[in-house]
Short mmCIF file of C-alpha atoms in Angstrom, two decimals:
data_model
loop_
_atom_site.label_atom_id
_atom_site.label_comp_id
_atom_site.label_asym_id
_atom_site.label_seq_id
_atom_site.Cartn_x
_atom_site.Cartn_y
_atom_site.Cartn_z
CA ALA U 1 -52.30 -31.81 76.18
CA GLY U 2 -53.18 -28.17 76.73
CA CYS U 3 -56.62 -26.62 76.43
CA SER U 4 -55.73 -23.65 74.25
CA SER U 5 -58.47 -22.43 71.98
CA SER U 6 -58.52 -23.95 68.54
CA ALA U 7 -57.82 -22.00 65.40
CA PHE U 8 -60.41 -24.11 63.62
CA GLY U 9 -63.68 -25.49 64.89
CA PRO U 10 -66.65 -24.74 67.17
CA ASP U 11 -67.15 -25.62 70.81
CA PHE U 12 -68.21 -29.12 71.92
CA ASP U 13 -71.73 -28.27 73.09
CA THR U 14 -72.56 -26.59 69.77
CA ALA U 15 -71.19 -29.55 67.82
CA MET U 16 -73.05 -32.10 69.93
CA LEU U 17 -76.38 -30.47 69.07
CA VAL U 18 -76.01 -32.23 65.73
CA ILE U 19 -76.04 -35.58 67.53
CA GLU U 20 -78.93 -34.47 69.73
CA GLU U 21 -81.18 -33.01 67.02
CA ILE U 22 -80.60 -35.34 64.05
CA ASP U 23 -83.70 -36.45 62.18
CA GLN U 24 -83.97 -40.11 63.17
CA SER U 25 -85.54 -41.00 59.83
CA GLU U 26 -82.33 -40.11 57.99
CA GLU U 27 -80.48 -43.11 56.60
CA ALA U 28 -76.72 -43.34 56.97
CA ASP U 29 -73.95 -45.87 57.31
CA VAL U 30 -70.79 -44.67 59.03
CA GLU U 31 -68.88 -47.82 58.15
CA ASP U 32 -68.90 -46.85 54.49
CA ALA U 33 -67.70 -43.34 55.14
CA GLY U 34 -63.98 -42.63 55.02
CA CYS U 35 -63.84 -39.00 53.92
CA SER U 36 -62.28 -37.52 57.04
CA PRO U 37 -59.77 -38.72 59.67
CA PHE U 38 -62.57 -38.85 62.24
CA GLU U 39 -64.77 -40.97 59.97
CA ALA U 40 -61.87 -43.29 59.24
CA TRP U 41 -61.28 -43.73 62.97
CA VAL U 42 -64.96 -44.46 63.59
CA ALA U 43 -64.96 -47.00 60.76
CA SER U 44 -61.87 -48.71 62.18
CA ARG U 45 -63.46 -48.96 65.64
CA LEU U 46 -66.65 -50.41 64.16
CA ALA U 47 -64.57 -52.91 62.19
CA SER U 48 -62.85 -53.97 65.41
CA ALA U 49 -66.21 -54.84 67.03
CA THR U 50 -66.69 -51.60 68.96
CA SER U 51 -70.37 -50.68 68.83
CA ALA U 52 -71.55 -47.26 67.68
CA VAL U 53 -73.13 -46.74 71.11
CA GLU U 54 -69.72 -47.33 72.72
CA ILE U 55 -68.10 -44.86 70.32
CA VAL U 56 -70.70 -42.23 71.28
CA HIS U 57 -69.65 -42.77 74.90
CA LEU U 58 -65.95 -42.60 73.96
CA ILE U 59 -66.38 -39.14 72.40
CA GLY U 60 -68.40 -37.93 75.41
CA ALA U 61 -71.66 -37.48 73.52
CA GLN U 62 -73.85 -39.93 75.44
CA ASP U 63 -75.74 -37.14 77.26
CA TYR U 64 -76.75 -35.67 73.91
CA MET U 65 -78.04 -38.92 72.39
CA GLY U 66 -80.15 -40.28 75.23
CA SER U 67 -79.70 -43.42 77.29
CA ASN U 68 -82.02 -45.63 75.25
CA ALA U 69 -80.59 -45.02 71.77
CA SER U 70 -80.29 -48.07 69.55
CA GLU U 71 -77.16 -49.16 67.67
CA ALA U 72 -78.69 -48.04 64.36
CA GLU U 73 -79.60 -44.65 65.77
CA ALA U 74 -76.09 -44.20 67.18
CA ARG U 75 -74.60 -44.86 63.74
CA LYS U 76 -76.90 -42.30 62.13
CA ARG U 77 -75.99 -39.66 64.69
CA LEU U 78 -72.24 -40.32 64.35
CA HIS U 79 -72.54 -40.05 60.59
CA ALA U 80 -74.45 -36.76 60.84
CA PHE U 81 -71.80 -35.31 63.12
CA ALA U 82 -68.88 -36.51 60.97
CA ARG U 83 -70.44 -35.23 57.74
CA HIS U 84 -71.92 -31.96 59.01
CA PRO U 85 -70.47 -29.08 56.94
CA GLN U 86 -69.70 -27.00 60.03
CA PHE U 87 -67.91 -29.76 61.94
CA ALA U 88 -66.49 -32.21 59.40
CA ALA U 89 -63.07 -30.54 59.30
CA SER U 90 -62.75 -30.21 63.08
CA ALA U 91 -64.47 -33.23 64.67
CA CYS U 92 -61.29 -34.51 66.33
CA GLU U 93 -60.35 -31.08 67.64
CA VAL U 94 -63.83 -30.54 69.11
CA ILE U 95 -63.62 -33.88 70.93
CA ARG U 96 -60.01 -33.24 72.04
CA MET U 97 -61.06 -29.97 73.66
CA MET U 98 -63.90 -31.75 75.46
CA CYS U 99 -61.48 -34.42 76.72
CA CYS U 100 -59.06 -31.73 77.87
CA LYS U 101 -61.74 -30.02 79.96
CA ARG U 102 -62.82 -33.36 81.44
CA LYS U 103 -59.17 -34.29 82.13
CA VAL U 104 -59.19 -37.48 80.05
CA MET U 105 -57.13 -38.52 77.04
CA PRO U 106 -58.77 -38.36 73.58
CA PRO U 107 -60.14 -41.74 72.41
CA PHE U 108 -58.45 -41.59 68.99
CA PRO U 109 -54.70 -41.72 68.23
CA PHE U 110 -52.75 -38.48 68.09
CA ALA U 111 -51.99 -39.36 64.45
CA THR U 112 -55.73 -39.05 63.64
CA TRP U 113 -55.91 -35.59 65.21
CA LEU U 114 -52.74 -34.50 63.43
CA GLN U 115 -54.04 -35.74 60.08
CA GLU U 116 -57.20 -33.68 60.58
CA LYS U 117 -55.15 -30.59 61.44
CA ARG U 118 -53.08 -30.85 58.28
CA ALA U 119 -56.16 -31.49 56.15
CA SER U 120 -57.88 -28.41 57.59
CA GLY U 121 -54.99 -26.16 56.53
CA ALA U 122 -53.45 -25.55 59.95
CA THR U 123 -49.73 -24.87 60.22
CA THR U 124 -47.35 -26.37 62.77
CA VAL U 125 -47.42 -23.17 64.84
CA GLN U 126 -51.22 -23.25 64.94
CA ALA U 127 -51.28 -26.96 65.79
CA LYS U 128 -48.83 -26.47 68.66
CA ASN U 129 -50.87 -23.54 69.91
CA CYS U 130 -53.96 -25.75 70.06
CA LEU U 131 -52.02 -28.27 72.14
CA GLY U 132 -50.66 -25.63 74.51
CA LEU U 133 -47.08 -26.32 73.42
CA PRO U 134 -44.48 -23.56 73.19
CA MET U 135 -44.66 -22.01 69.74
CA SER U 136 -41.50 -21.73 67.68
CA THR U 137 -39.96 -18.27 67.41
CA SER U 138 -39.26 -19.09 63.76
CA VAL U 139 -42.42 -18.52 61.72
CA GLU U 140 -41.99 -19.47 58.07
CA GLU U 141 -45.50 -19.26 56.65
CA THR U 142 -46.93 -17.57 53.59
CA VAL U 143 -50.63 -16.83 53.19
CA THR U 144 -53.10 -16.23 50.39
CA VAL U 145 -56.51 -14.65 50.98
CA LEU U 146 -59.27 -17.01 49.77
CA GLU U 147 -62.25 -14.85 50.69
CA GLU U 148 -62.42 -11.07 51.14
CA PHE U 149 -62.70 -9.85 54.76
CA LEU U 150 -61.60 -7.06 57.09
CA SER U 151 -58.44 -7.25 59.19
CA GLU U 152 -58.64 -6.77 62.97
CA SER U 153 -56.08 -3.97 63.27
CA LYS U 154 -57.00 -0.61 64.81
CA GLU U 155 -57.50 0.83 61.33
CA GLN U 156 -59.23 -2.06 59.59
CA VAL U 157 -58.11 -2.87 56.07
CA THR U 158 -60.00 -4.84 53.46
CA LEU U 159 -58.03 -7.97 52.56
CA ALA U 160 -58.97 -8.77 48.97
CA ARG U 161 -59.18 -12.24 47.52
CA GLY U 162 -55.85 -13.37 46.03
CA LEU U 163 -53.78 -11.06 48.26
CA ASN U 164 -50.52 -12.67 49.37
CA GLY U 165 -48.42 -12.15 52.48
CA ARG U 166 -46.32 -13.77 55.17
CA VAL U 167 -46.92 -14.35 58.86
CA GLN U 168 -44.72 -12.15 61.02
CA ARG U 169 -45.69 -13.65 64.40
CA TYR U 170 -48.49 -15.09 66.53
CA ASP U 171 -49.58 -13.68 69.87
CA LYS U 172 -50.29 -15.76 72.98
CA GLU U 173 -53.95 -16.07 71.94
CA GLY U 174 -52.93 -17.63 68.62
CA ASP U 175 -53.95 -14.66 66.44
CA ALA U 176 -51.60 -13.79 63.57
CA LEU U 177 -49.83 -10.58 62.61
CA ILE U 178 -49.40 -10.74 58.81
CA VAL U 179 -47.41 -8.57 56.39
CA PHE U 180 -49.45 -8.36 53.15
CA HIS U 181 -47.96 -7.31 49.82
CA GLY U 182 -48.97 -3.76 48.96
CA ILE U 183 -50.22 -2.88 52.48
CA ALA U 184 -47.88 -0.62 54.43
CA LYS U 185 -48.59 -1.84 57.98
CA PRO U 186 -48.79 -5.46 59.21
CA GLN U 187 -52.39 -6.53 59.83
CA TRP U 188 -53.87 -8.63 62.63
CA VAL U 189 -56.02 -11.59 61.60
CA PHE U 190 -57.95 -13.38 64.33
CA GLN U 191 -58.34 -17.16 64.45
CA ARG U 192 -62.00 -16.98 63.48
CA ASP U 193 -60.91 -15.76 60.02
CA PHE U 194 -58.12 -18.29 59.44
CA SER U 195 -60.46 -20.37 57.28
CA LYS U 196 -60.46 -17.44 54.80
CA LEU U 197 -56.71 -17.82 54.32
CA ARG U 198 -54.52 -20.51 52.82
CA PHE U 199 -51.42 -21.04 54.97
CA VAL U 200 -48.36 -22.64 53.37
CA GLU U 201 -45.13 -23.78 55.04
CA VAL U 202 -42.36 -26.21 54.16
CA ALA U 203 -43.32 -29.83 54.80
CA SER U 204 -40.20 -30.48 56.88
CA ARG U 205 -41.63 -28.40 59.73
CA TRP U 206 -44.13 -31.23 60.38
CA GLU U 207 -41.44 -33.86 60.92
CA GLY U 208 -41.31 -33.51 64.71
CA LEU U 209 -45.07 -33.82 65.17
CA GLU U 210 -45.27 -36.67 62.67
CA LYS U 211 -42.55 -38.57 64.51
CA LEU U 212 -44.47 -38.09 67.76
CA ALA U 213 -47.59 -39.43 66.04
CA THR U 214 -45.87 -42.82 65.62
CA GLU U 215 -45.56 -43.20 69.41
CA GLU U 216 -48.18 -45.42 71.04
CA ARG U 217 -48.36 -43.09 74.08
CA ALA U 218 -48.28 -39.85 72.07
CA TRP U 219 -51.07 -38.13 74.04
CA GLU U 220 -49.36 -38.90 77.37
CA ILE U 221 -46.05 -37.61 76.00
CA LEU U 222 -47.74 -34.41 74.84
CA HIS U 223 -49.34 -33.94 78.25
CA SER U 224 -45.90 -34.06 79.87
CA MET U 225 -44.56 -31.50 77.37
CA VAL U 226 -47.13 -28.80 78.09
CA PRO U 227 -45.55 -26.09 80.26
CA ALA U 228 -47.00 -25.55 83.71
CA PRO U 229 -49.35 -22.56 83.77
CA THR U 230 -48.21 -19.23 85.15
CA PHE U 231 -50.37 -17.07 87.39
CA VAL U 232 -50.89 -13.34 87.61
CA GLU U 233 -53.12 -11.36 89.91
CA GLN U 234 -56.61 -10.93 88.51
CA PRO U 235 -58.78 -7.79 88.59
CA PRO U 236 -60.80 -7.54 91.80
CA ARG U 237 -64.27 -9.03 91.89
CA SER U 238 -67.15 -7.22 93.51
CA LYS U 239 -68.16 -9.11 96.60
CA ILE U 240 -70.92 -11.48 95.55
CA LEU U 241 -72.75 -11.83 98.83
CA LYS U 242 -72.91 -10.56 102.36
CA MET U 243 -71.53 -13.19 104.70
CA GLU U 244 -70.84 -12.41 108.34
CA GLY U 245 -70.01 -14.65 111.25
CA VAL U 246 -69.28 -18.29 111.87
CA GLU U 247 -72.87 -19.46 111.48
CA ALA U 248 -73.17 -18.02 107.96
CA VAL U 249 -69.89 -19.65 106.94
CA ALA U 250 -70.99 -22.98 108.43
CA LYS U 251 -74.17 -22.89 106.34
CA ARG U 252 -72.12 -22.24 103.20
CA ILE U 253 -69.73 -25.10 104.02
CA ALA U 254 -72.67 -27.47 104.59
CA ARG U 255 -74.02 -26.94 101.06
CA SER U 256 -70.69 -26.79 99.21
CA GLN U 257 -69.44 -29.81 97.26
CA ARG U 258 -66.09 -28.68 95.83
CA ILE U 259 -64.25 -26.94 98.65
CA LEU U 260 -60.74 -25.73 97.85
CA VAL U 261 -58.56 -25.36 100.96
CA LEU U 262 -55.37 -23.30 101.04
CA ALA U 263 -53.44 -23.64 104.30
CA GLY U 264 -50.34 -22.17 105.87
CA ALA U 265 -48.28 -22.52 109.03
CA GLY U 266 -51.11 -21.18 111.19
CA ILE U 267 -52.88 -24.55 111.16
CA SER U 268 -49.84 -26.23 112.72
CA VAL U 269 -49.31 -23.79 115.59
CA ALA U 270 -51.50 -25.94 117.84
CA CYS U 271 -49.20 -28.88 116.99
CA GLY U 272 -46.28 -27.09 118.63
CA LEU U 273 -44.72 -25.74 115.46
CA PRO U 274 -43.88 -22.05 114.99
CA THR U 275 -45.01 -20.15 111.93
CA PHE U 276 -42.40 -19.31 109.30
CA ARG U 277 -41.72 -15.87 110.74
CA ASP U 278 -42.01 -16.70 114.43
CA ASP U 279 -38.66 -17.00 116.23
CA ASP U 280 -36.80 -16.87 112.89
CA LEU U 281 -33.29 -18.13 113.63
CA ARG U 282 -31.98 -17.47 110.14
CA PRO U 283 -30.38 -14.04 110.79
CA ALA U 284 -28.26 -15.50 113.59
CA ILE U 285 -27.38 -18.57 111.47
CA ALA U 286 -26.46 -16.34 108.51
CA LYS U 287 -24.13 -14.32 110.72
CA GLU U 288 -22.51 -17.49 112.13
CA PHE U 289 -21.77 -18.89 108.65
CA GLY U 290 -20.78 -15.55 107.08
CA LEU U 291 -23.81 -15.27 104.76
CA ALA U 292 -24.99 -11.95 103.39
CA ASP U 293 -28.59 -12.20 104.64
CA ALA U 294 -31.12 -14.52 106.24
CA ASP U 295 -32.65 -15.65 102.94
CA GLU U 296 -29.32 -17.19 101.89
CA VAL U 297 -29.74 -19.75 104.69
CA SER U 298 -32.66 -21.32 102.84
CA HIS U 299 -31.37 -20.88 99.27
CA ILE U 300 -30.53 -23.97 97.21
CA GLU U 301 -27.19 -22.50 96.06
CA THR U 302 -26.09 -22.12 99.67
CA PHE U 303 -27.15 -25.70 100.40
CA ARG U 304 -25.10 -27.02 97.48
CA LYS U 305 -22.02 -25.26 98.81
CA ASP U 306 -22.63 -25.99 102.48
CA PRO U 307 -25.81 -27.71 103.73
CA ARG U 308 -25.17 -26.94 107.40
CA PRO U 309 -26.88 -23.50 107.61
CA TRP U 310 -30.20 -24.83 106.31
CA LEU U 311 -29.98 -28.08 108.29
CA ARG U 312 -29.31 -26.04 111.44
CA TRP U 313 -32.38 -23.92 110.75
CA ILE U 314 -34.79 -26.84 110.16
CA LYS U 315 -33.35 -29.00 112.94
CA ASP U 316 -36.30 -28.36 115.27
CA LEU U 317 -38.89 -28.34 112.46
CA VAL U 318 -38.15 -31.73 110.94
CA PRO U 319 -40.52 -34.52 112.02
CA SER U 320 -38.91 -37.33 113.99
CA SER U 321 -39.87 -40.20 116.26
CA GLU U 322 -38.29 -38.34 119.16
CA ARG U 323 -40.66 -35.40 118.67
CA PRO U 324 -44.00 -36.95 117.73
CA ARG U 325 -46.69 -34.51 116.66
CA GLN U 326 -50.44 -34.88 116.44
CA PRO U 327 -52.74 -33.25 113.87
CA SER U 328 -54.60 -30.16 115.04
CA LEU U 329 -58.37 -29.81 115.06
CA THR U 330 -58.04 -27.85 111.81
CA HIS U 331 -56.22 -30.76 110.15
CA LYS U 332 -58.99 -33.09 111.32
CA PHE U 333 -61.64 -30.69 110.04
CA VAL U 334 -60.12 -30.81 106.55
CA ARG U 335 -59.97 -34.60 106.78
CA CYS U 336 -63.63 -34.50 107.73
CA LEU U 337 -64.43 -32.52 104.57
CA GLU U 338 -62.65 -35.20 102.55
CA HIS U 339 -64.44 -37.98 104.42
CA ARG U 340 -67.78 -36.37 103.54
CA GLY U 341 -66.84 -36.00 99.84
CA GLN U 342 -66.75 -32.18 99.97
CA LEU U 343 -63.01 -31.55 99.59
CA LEU U 344 -61.95 -30.63 96.07
CA ARG U 345 -58.30 -30.48 97.17
CA MET U 346 -56.13 -29.13 99.93
CA TYR U 347 -53.07 -27.06 99.03
CA THR U 348 -50.70 -26.77 101.95
CA GLN U 349 -47.70 -24.49 102.13
CA ASN U 350 -46.43 -26.49 105.11
CA ILE U 351 -43.61 -29.04 104.92
CA ASP U 352 -44.25 -30.74 108.26
CA THR U 353 -46.21 -33.73 106.82
CA ILE U 354 -48.96 -33.34 109.45
CA GLU U 355 -51.60 -33.34 106.72
CA GLN U 356 -50.46 -36.86 105.85
CA MET U 357 -50.61 -37.85 109.53
CA ALA U 358 -54.20 -36.60 109.61
CA GLY U 359 -55.05 -38.96 106.74
CA ILE U 360 -55.73 -36.26 104.13
CA THR U 361 -55.14 -37.85 100.71
CA ASN U 362 -56.56 -35.26 98.31
CA LEU U 363 -53.52 -33.16 99.04
CA MET U 364 -51.02 -30.99 97.19
CA GLU U 365 -47.86 -30.05 99.10
CA CYS U 366 -46.87 -26.80 97.44
CA HIS U 367 -43.39 -26.64 98.95
CA GLY U 368 -42.69 -30.36 99.14
CA SER U 369 -42.28 -32.13 102.46
CA PHE U 370 -39.96 -34.07 104.75
CA ALA U 371 -41.64 -37.35 103.78
CA THR U 372 -39.03 -38.14 101.10
CA ALA U 373 -35.42 -37.15 100.39
CA THR U 374 -33.02 -37.11 97.42
CA CYS U 375 -29.24 -37.28 97.13
CA THR U 376 -27.80 -34.07 95.72
CA LYS U 377 -24.98 -36.01 94.04
CA CYS U 378 -26.26 -39.26 92.53
CA GLY U 379 -30.02 -38.57 92.59
CA GLU U 380 -30.90 -41.57 94.78
CA ARG U 381 -34.38 -40.96 96.24
CA VAL U 382 -35.74 -42.53 99.41
CA LEU U 383 -39.52 -42.75 99.80
CA ASP U 384 -39.21 -43.07 103.57
CA ALA U 385 -37.03 -40.23 104.82
CA SER U 386 -37.40 -41.04 108.52
CA GLY U 387 -33.68 -41.95 108.73
CA VAL U 388 -32.69 -38.68 107.06
CA ASN U 389 -34.99 -36.73 109.36
CA LEU U 390 -33.59 -38.45 112.43
CA ALA U 391 -30.06 -37.44 111.45
CA VAL U 392 -31.13 -33.83 110.81
CA SER U 393 -32.97 -33.61 114.14
CA ALA U 394 -29.80 -34.86 115.86
CA GLY U 395 -27.78 -32.03 114.26
CA GLN U 396 -26.00 -34.29 111.76
CA VAL U 397 -25.55 -34.00 107.99
CA PRO U 398 -27.38 -36.94 106.34
CA TYR U 399 -25.32 -38.73 103.69
CA CYS U 400 -26.33 -41.00 100.82
CA ALA U 401 -26.29 -44.73 101.49
CA VAL U 402 -25.28 -45.63 97.92
CA PRO U 403 -21.73 -47.12 98.01
CA ASP U 404 -18.95 -44.71 96.99
CA CYS U 405 -21.39 -41.79 96.60
CA GLY U 406 -20.97 -39.66 99.71
CA GLY U 407 -23.53 -37.10 98.55
CA VAL U 408 -25.72 -35.13 100.96
CA MET U 409 -29.33 -36.26 101.28
CA LYS U 410 -31.67 -33.28 100.93
CA PRO U 411 -35.28 -33.56 102.17
CA ASP U 412 -37.63 -32.99 99.24
CA VAL U 413 -38.54 -29.50 100.41
CA VAL U 414 -38.69 -26.62 97.94
CA MET U 415 -35.97 -24.11 98.88
CA PHE U 416 -35.51 -20.57 97.59
CA GLY U 417 -34.17 -20.79 94.05
CA GLU U 418 -36.02 -24.05 93.30
CA PRO U 419 -39.17 -24.29 91.16
CA MET U 420 -42.46 -25.31 92.66
CA PRO U 421 -43.53 -28.81 91.55
CA PRO U 422 -45.27 -28.55 88.12
CA ALA U 423 -48.22 -30.57 89.43
CA VAL U 424 -48.97 -27.78 91.89
CA MET U 425 -49.26 -25.17 89.14
CA THR U 426 -51.34 -27.44 86.92
CA GLY U 427 -53.59 -28.41 89.83
CA LEU U 428 -54.17 -24.80 90.88
CA ASP U 429 -55.01 -23.87 87.30
CA GLU U 430 -57.74 -26.52 87.24
CA ASP U 431 -59.00 -26.33 90.82
CA THR U 432 -59.42 -22.57 90.99
CA ASP U 433 -61.92 -22.96 88.14
CA ALA U 434 -63.74 -25.92 89.67
CA ALA U 435 -64.11 -24.75 93.30
CA ASP U 436 -67.47 -23.72 94.70
CA LEU U 437 -65.93 -22.45 97.96
CA LEU U 438 -62.42 -21.33 98.98
CA LEU U 439 -61.22 -21.67 102.56
CA VAL U 440 -57.90 -19.94 103.32
CA LEU U 441 -56.55 -21.07 106.68
CA GLY U 442 -53.66 -19.71 108.73
CA THR U 443 -51.45 -18.08 106.11
CA SER U 444 -49.84 -14.69 105.55
CA LEU U 445 -50.45 -14.92 101.76
CA ASN U 446 -46.99 -13.50 101.12
CA VAL U 447 -45.61 -16.14 98.73
CA ALA U 448 -46.73 -16.57 95.12
CA PRO U 449 -48.45 -18.37 93.50
CA CYS U 450 -50.52 -19.26 96.58
CA SER U 451 -50.95 -15.56 97.39
CA LEU U 452 -52.77 -15.18 94.05
CA VAL U 453 -55.30 -17.95 94.64
CA PRO U 454 -58.06 -15.72 96.12
CA SER U 455 -57.96 -13.33 93.15
CA ILE U 456 -57.85 -16.20 90.63
CA VAL U 457 -60.83 -17.92 92.26
CA GLY U 458 -62.59 -14.57 92.22
CA ALA U 459 -62.02 -14.19 88.48
CA SER U 460 -62.99 -17.80 87.73
CA GLY U 461 -66.59 -17.70 88.96
CA ASP U 462 -68.80 -16.91 91.91
CA ALA U 463 -67.28 -19.19 94.58
CA PRO U 464 -67.25 -17.42 97.97
CA ARG U 465 -63.81 -16.93 99.55
CA ILE U 466 -63.40 -17.25 103.33
CA LEU U 467 -60.32 -16.28 105.35
CA ILE U 468 -59.68 -17.81 108.78
CA ASN U 469 -56.57 -16.25 110.27
CA MET U 470 -55.23 -14.35 113.26
CA GLU U 471 -55.11 -11.18 111.17
CA LYS U 472 -56.58 -9.98 107.92
CA VAL U 473 -54.25 -10.60 104.96
CA GLY U 474 -54.47 -10.11 101.23
CA LYS U 475 -56.49 -7.34 99.63
CA ASP U 476 -59.89 -6.09 100.75
CA THR U 477 -61.44 -7.56 97.61
CA ASP U 478 -59.90 -11.03 98.09
CA PHE U 479 -62.53 -12.41 100.49
CA GLU U 480 -66.27 -12.34 101.06
CA CYS U 481 -65.79 -13.07 104.77
CA PHE U 482 -63.02 -12.89 107.37
CA LEU U 483 -63.21 -14.93 110.58
CA PRO U 484 -60.46 -13.67 112.94
CA GLY U 485 -58.80 -15.92 115.48
CA ALA U 486 -56.66 -19.01 115.90
CA CYS U 487 -57.62 -21.62 113.32
CA ASP U 488 -58.52 -24.31 115.86
CA ASP U 489 -60.73 -21.91 117.83
CA VAL U 490 -62.68 -20.84 114.76
CA VAL U 491 -62.93 -24.42 113.48
CA ALA U 492 -64.32 -25.55 116.86
CA GLU U 493 -67.14 -23.02 116.43
CA LEU U 494 -67.74 -24.13 112.85
CA LEU U 495 -68.02 -27.77 113.89
CA GLN U 496 -70.55 -26.82 116.54
CA HIS U 497 -72.74 -24.98 114.03
CA LEU U 498 -72.33 -27.78 111.46
CA GLY U 499 -73.28 -30.42 114.00
CA TRP U 500 -70.32 -32.61 113.02
CA SER U 501 -69.64 -34.43 116.25
CA LYS U 502 -67.35 -37.24 117.32
CA GLU U 503 -70.29 -39.61 117.03
CA ALA U 504 -70.97 -38.56 113.42
CA VAL U 505 -67.40 -39.08 112.17
CA PRO U 506 -65.55 -40.85 115.01
CA GLU U 507 -62.38 -41.64 113.13
CA VAL U 508 -61.91 -38.05 112.00
CA VAL U 509 -63.01 -35.49 114.56
CA ASP U 510 -62.10 -35.85 118.23
#
């Protein structure tokens, strides 16, 4: 599920200090404790022969307890964490957030987490916000102030104990705008003060989440329900270092361990393929088929009406056995990074499948590829689209092989008017945070969201951003270094400075 900030509960590192700093002389027995959903879950795991040490590992706290902790010590530390006044009401949420950041599913059932949420006073809107799910536009919650505090509006107002109101809406951060009785203007209350309010809503609003909690694979279902992230350009980052020339970039590559690669058509030029805007035949094709403009040739609505314009355009681009292509030196360089364990992931905007030919597996094809194809009528999908590609390269319309279907087979390429695969958006959201170096290779950076990657990496940390391209693209603040030239030429220089020869990695670099 999503990693939205929680309305209740501290961060994982703060909570785990309890496990790290507990007085080892303290006596406790977690098995006898059943006061909270987390404690009940721990007790059930212990009863099913799971050791306390294993449970500590399951919740991701092993680094805070030490590698030589005994079973008795593990039980004491679990008990201290579960009973600590600051964390008792949010133990499951703290662990869920940790699991989200580490990209693993929580160890306890969704029902346990949901029970904790309800017990802590959260509403359905707040629970869904924690999970990153779309929040309902219908907010039916009343509130009562339990402890006096100041609102967070521009003109702060004292919210006295016993004051009643209703929630008007939540913003995207999960903070609440509340209309209080006797106060003229609605007041903002931030999540950190939600514990000072009692939220009340009708019980029926929990029915959907409670039904989901009965599913054995509830966490996996939730993960699939979280909308793909959206990207916006970030404020420019001041350049973090002075980096000039191929040698300096080679030194940075040599010591980087999580290299994010974003590639465009420029890396395939040496393979005999034109870039997207070179020798664009679409205007002539649009005129031939009576289309309003060139972009209509590659629009999904045009394809559904008549696939011939698009198939004519990609006829010479589609891979086929009659036009075999070999990976460029740049493709092999990226494969070399993967071979050495330095490639975080490669995002390619190309659809030519040459990355797959090069053996790159840690790959995200942003615009799909010709490797597979799907029938536009019955949905039949072929995992080996070589037959479809052969028909397209011969100037024919490929048809579905399912009896009595007759639908057109469309290569699984993202056309104008089609969404980018959700996995691409999710992957970019995670990888732009994790990267310690960004290499942008052979792209015009004209198409979002890939065009936003340099600014997002810049806002996410201090990873240097390197552009290798025939011409400078993007904004002046998007890169710490620009290496001009054809990708293969620049890569050849990089390999020389890196000392990565054919002898060092014979199956990768020629």
